[in-house]
Coordinates of C-alpha atoms and ligand atoms in Angstrom, one line a residue:
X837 CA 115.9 70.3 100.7
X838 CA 115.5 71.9 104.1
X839 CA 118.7 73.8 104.0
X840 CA 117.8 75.2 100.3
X841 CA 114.5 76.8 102.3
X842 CA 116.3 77.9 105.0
X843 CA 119.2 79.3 103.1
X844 CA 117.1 82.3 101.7
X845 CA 117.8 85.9 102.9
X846 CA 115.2 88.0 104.8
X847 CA 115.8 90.3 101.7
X848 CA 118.4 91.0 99.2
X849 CA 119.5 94.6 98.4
X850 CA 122.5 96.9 98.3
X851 CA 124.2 98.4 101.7
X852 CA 125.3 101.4 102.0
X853 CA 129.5 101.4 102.9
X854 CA 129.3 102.5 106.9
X855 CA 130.7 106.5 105.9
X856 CA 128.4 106.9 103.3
X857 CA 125.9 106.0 105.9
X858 CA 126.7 109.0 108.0
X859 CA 126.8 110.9 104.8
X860 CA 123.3 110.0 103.6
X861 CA 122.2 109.8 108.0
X862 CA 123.7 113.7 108.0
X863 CA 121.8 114.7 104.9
X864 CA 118.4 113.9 105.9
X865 CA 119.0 115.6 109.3
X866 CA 119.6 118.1 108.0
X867 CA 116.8 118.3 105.9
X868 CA 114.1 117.2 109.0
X869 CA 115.7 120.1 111.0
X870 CA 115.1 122.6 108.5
X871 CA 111.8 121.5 107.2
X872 CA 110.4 121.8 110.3
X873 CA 111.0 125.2 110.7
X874 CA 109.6 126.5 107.3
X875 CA 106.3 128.3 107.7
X876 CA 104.5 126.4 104.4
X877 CA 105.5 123.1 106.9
X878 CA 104.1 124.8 109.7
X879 CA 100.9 125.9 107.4
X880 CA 100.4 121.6 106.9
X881 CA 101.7 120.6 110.6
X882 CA 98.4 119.1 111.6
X883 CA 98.9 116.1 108.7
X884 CA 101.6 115.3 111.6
X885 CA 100.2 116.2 114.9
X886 CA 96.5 116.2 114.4
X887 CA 94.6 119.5 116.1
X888 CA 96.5 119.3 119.1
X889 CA 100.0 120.4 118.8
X890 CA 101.5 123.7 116.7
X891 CA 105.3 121.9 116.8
X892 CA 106.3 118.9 115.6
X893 CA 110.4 117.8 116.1
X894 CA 110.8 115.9 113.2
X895 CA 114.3 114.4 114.4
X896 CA 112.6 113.0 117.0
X897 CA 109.6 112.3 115.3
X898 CA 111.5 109.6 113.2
X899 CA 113.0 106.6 114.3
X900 CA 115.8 105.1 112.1
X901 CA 115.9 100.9 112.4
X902 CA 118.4 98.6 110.4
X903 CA 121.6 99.7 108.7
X904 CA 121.2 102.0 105.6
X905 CA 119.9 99.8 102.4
X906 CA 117.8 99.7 99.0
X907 CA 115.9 96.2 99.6
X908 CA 116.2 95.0 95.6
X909 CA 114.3 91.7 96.9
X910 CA 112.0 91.1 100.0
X911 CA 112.3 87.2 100.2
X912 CA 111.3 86.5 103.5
X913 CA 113.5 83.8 103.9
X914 CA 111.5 81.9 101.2
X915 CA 108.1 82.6 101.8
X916 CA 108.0 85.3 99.1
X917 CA 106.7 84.9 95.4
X918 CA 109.7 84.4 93.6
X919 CA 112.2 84.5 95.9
X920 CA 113.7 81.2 94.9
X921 CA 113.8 82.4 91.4
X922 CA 115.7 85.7 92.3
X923 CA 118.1 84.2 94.6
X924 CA 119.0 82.1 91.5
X925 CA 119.7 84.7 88.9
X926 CA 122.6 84.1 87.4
X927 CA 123.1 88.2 87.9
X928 CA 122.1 88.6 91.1
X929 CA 124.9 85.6 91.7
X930 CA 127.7 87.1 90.1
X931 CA 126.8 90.8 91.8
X932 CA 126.8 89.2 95.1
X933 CA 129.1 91.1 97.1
X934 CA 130.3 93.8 94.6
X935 CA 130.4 97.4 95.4
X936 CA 127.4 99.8 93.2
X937 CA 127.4 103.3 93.4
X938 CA 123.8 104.6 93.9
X939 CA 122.1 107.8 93.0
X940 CA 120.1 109.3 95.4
X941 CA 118.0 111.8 93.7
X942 CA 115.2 113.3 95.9
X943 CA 113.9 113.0 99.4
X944 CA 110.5 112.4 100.7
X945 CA 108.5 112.8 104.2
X946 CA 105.3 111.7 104.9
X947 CA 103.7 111.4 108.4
X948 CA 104.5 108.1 108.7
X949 CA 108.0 107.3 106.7
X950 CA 111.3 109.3 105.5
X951 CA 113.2 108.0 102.7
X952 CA 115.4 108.7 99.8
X953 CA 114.9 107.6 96.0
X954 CA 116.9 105.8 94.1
X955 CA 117.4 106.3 90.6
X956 CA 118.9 102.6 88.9
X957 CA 120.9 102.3 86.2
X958 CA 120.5 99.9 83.7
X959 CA 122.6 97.9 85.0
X960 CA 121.2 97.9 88.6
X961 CA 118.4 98.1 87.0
X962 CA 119.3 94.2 86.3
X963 CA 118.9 93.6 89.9
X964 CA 115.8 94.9 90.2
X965 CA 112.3 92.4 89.8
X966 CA 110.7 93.0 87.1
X967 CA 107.0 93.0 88.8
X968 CA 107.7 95.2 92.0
X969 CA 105.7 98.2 91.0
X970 CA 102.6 95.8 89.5
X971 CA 102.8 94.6 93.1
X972 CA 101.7 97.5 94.8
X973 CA 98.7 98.0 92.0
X974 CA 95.8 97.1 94.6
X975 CA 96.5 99.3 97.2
X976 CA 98.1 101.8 95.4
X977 CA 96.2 102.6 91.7
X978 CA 98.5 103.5 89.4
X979 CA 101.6 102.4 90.6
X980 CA 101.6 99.3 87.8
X981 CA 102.0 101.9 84.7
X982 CA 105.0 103.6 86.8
X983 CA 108.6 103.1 85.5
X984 CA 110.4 99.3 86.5
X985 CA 112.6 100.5 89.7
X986 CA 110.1 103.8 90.7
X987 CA 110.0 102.2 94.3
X988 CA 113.8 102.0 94.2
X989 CA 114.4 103.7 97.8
X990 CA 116.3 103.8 101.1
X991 CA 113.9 103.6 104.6
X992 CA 115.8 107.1 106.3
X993 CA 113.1 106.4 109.4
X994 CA 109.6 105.2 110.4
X995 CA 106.8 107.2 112.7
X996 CA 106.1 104.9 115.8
X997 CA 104.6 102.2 114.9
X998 CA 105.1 101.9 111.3
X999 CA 107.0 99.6 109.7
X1000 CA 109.3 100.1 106.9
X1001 CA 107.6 98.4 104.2
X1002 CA 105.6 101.7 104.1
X1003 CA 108.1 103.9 102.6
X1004 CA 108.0 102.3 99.4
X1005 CA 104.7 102.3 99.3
X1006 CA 104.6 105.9 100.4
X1007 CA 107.1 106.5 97.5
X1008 CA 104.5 105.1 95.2
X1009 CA 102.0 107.1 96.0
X1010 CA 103.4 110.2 95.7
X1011 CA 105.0 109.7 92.2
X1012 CA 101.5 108.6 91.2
X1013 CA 100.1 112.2 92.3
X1014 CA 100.2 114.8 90.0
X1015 CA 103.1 117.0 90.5
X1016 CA 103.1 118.5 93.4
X1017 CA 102.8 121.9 94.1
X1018 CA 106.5 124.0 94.3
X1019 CA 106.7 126.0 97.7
X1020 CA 110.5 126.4 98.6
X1021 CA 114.0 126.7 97.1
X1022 CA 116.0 125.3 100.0
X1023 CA 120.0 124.8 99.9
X1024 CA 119.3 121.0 99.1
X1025 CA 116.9 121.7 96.6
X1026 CA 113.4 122.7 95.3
X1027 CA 110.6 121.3 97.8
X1028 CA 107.4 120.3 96.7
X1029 CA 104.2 119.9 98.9
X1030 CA 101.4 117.0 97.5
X1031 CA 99.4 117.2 100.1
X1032 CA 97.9 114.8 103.2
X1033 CA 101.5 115.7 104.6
X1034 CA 104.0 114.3 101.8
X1035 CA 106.7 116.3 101.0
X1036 CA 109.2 116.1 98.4
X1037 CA 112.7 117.4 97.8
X1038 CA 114.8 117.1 94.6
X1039 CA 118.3 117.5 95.4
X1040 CA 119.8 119.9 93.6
X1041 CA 123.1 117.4 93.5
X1042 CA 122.2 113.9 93.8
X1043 CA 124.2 111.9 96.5
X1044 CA 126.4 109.1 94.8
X1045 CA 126.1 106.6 97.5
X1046 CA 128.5 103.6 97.3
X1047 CA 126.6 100.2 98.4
X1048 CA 127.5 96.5 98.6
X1049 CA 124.9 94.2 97.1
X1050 CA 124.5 91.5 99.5
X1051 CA 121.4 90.1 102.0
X1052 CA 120.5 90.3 105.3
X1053 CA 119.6 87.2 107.2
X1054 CA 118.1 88.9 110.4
Ligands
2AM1184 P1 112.2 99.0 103.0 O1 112.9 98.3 101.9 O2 111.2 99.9 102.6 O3 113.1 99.6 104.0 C1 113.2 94.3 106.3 O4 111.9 94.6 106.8 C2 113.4 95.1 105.0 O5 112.6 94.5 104.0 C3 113.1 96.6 105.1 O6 114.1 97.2 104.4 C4 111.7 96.7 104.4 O7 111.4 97.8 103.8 C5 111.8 95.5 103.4 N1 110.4 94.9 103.3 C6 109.7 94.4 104.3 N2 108.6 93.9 103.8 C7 108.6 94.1 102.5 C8 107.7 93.8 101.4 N3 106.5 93.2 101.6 N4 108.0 94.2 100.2 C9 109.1 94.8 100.0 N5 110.0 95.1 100.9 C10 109.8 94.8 102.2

């Protein structure tokens, strides 16, 4: 019926409780400020700025969007393969509208998104479509064979322009990259560089995030 394919989410996913957004929002400022500053950054700054410029603001570089969230389900209202069939788990029913609490386990820059990673349980793990990461397996080689839930993430901000679809696929990429190599201990954690300007930091304690699962109609 009509309503049925109207009554589909833009996406389904969990939403970070408002203080944990600050939380999370105060985290990853403080990581942008610092990074910026760090000479092996500096070394790299052209993946940012091109030749021109010596200094890059990365606060300001960033634009954050929506309210914080880990999309589990892009459904485009509909239009998406197997959206019908996700909205119609009998888990992602009975979830609806319970509290998780998420593990946020590294941080990652590129020059055109910032996110954080998010490491599923089994049980969120539930939540999760099985064929997300096969997805991604044209554009990005590689990311099929990753672990179910690898582009598990939260958009932190998008480069002008760019729109927040990317940082999962940015994610991708970088965990199907070699490790990359170790250039700073920083309060937050150990920073890796992978090159083409991706950065990634594993927090040294992982931020337990609480999150509603729920949709967002737009
Ligand atoms: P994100 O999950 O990386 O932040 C609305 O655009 C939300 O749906 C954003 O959170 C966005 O990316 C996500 N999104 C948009 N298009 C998508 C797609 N094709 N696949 C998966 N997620 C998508």
């Amino acid at each position: 019926s009509l309503l049925e394919e109207t009554s589909l989410p833009l996406y389904f996913g969990w939403f970070l409780l408002s203080s944990v957004q600050v939380k999370v929002g105060c985290t990853a400022m403080d990581f942008l400020k610092t990074l910026d500053t760090l000479e092996a950054f500096k070394k790299h700054i052209a993946d940012f700025t091109g030749q021109a410029e010596n200094e890059v603001d990365l606060e300001q570089y960033f634009e954050t969007k929506e309210t914080l969230h880990c999309t589990t389900k892009f459904c485009n209202y509909g239009k998406a393969d197997g959206a019908k069939e996700y909205a119609k788990n009998p888990v992602v029913k009975k979830s609806y509208g319970s509290v998780f609490s998420l593990s946020l386990t590294t941080l990652f820059v590129t020059p055109r998104t910032v996110g954080a990673r998010v490491s599923l349980t089994e049980e969120q793990l539930q939540l999760w479509p099985a064929d997300t990461e096969k997805e991604s397996e044209e554009g990005i080689p590689g990311s099929a064979s990753l672990p179910v839930g690898s582009r598990a993430h939260i958009t932190l901000g998008c480069a002008a322009g760019v729109e927040p679809v990317q940082t999962g696929l940015d994610l991708l990429q970088i965990l199907t990259l070699p490790e990359g190599e170790a250039v700073e201990e920083m309060e937050l954690g150990s920073l890796r560089y992978y090159g083409e300007g991706r950065w990634m930091l594993s927090l040294r304690e992982p931020i337990c995030a609480a999150a509603c699962f729920s949709s967002f109609y737009g």
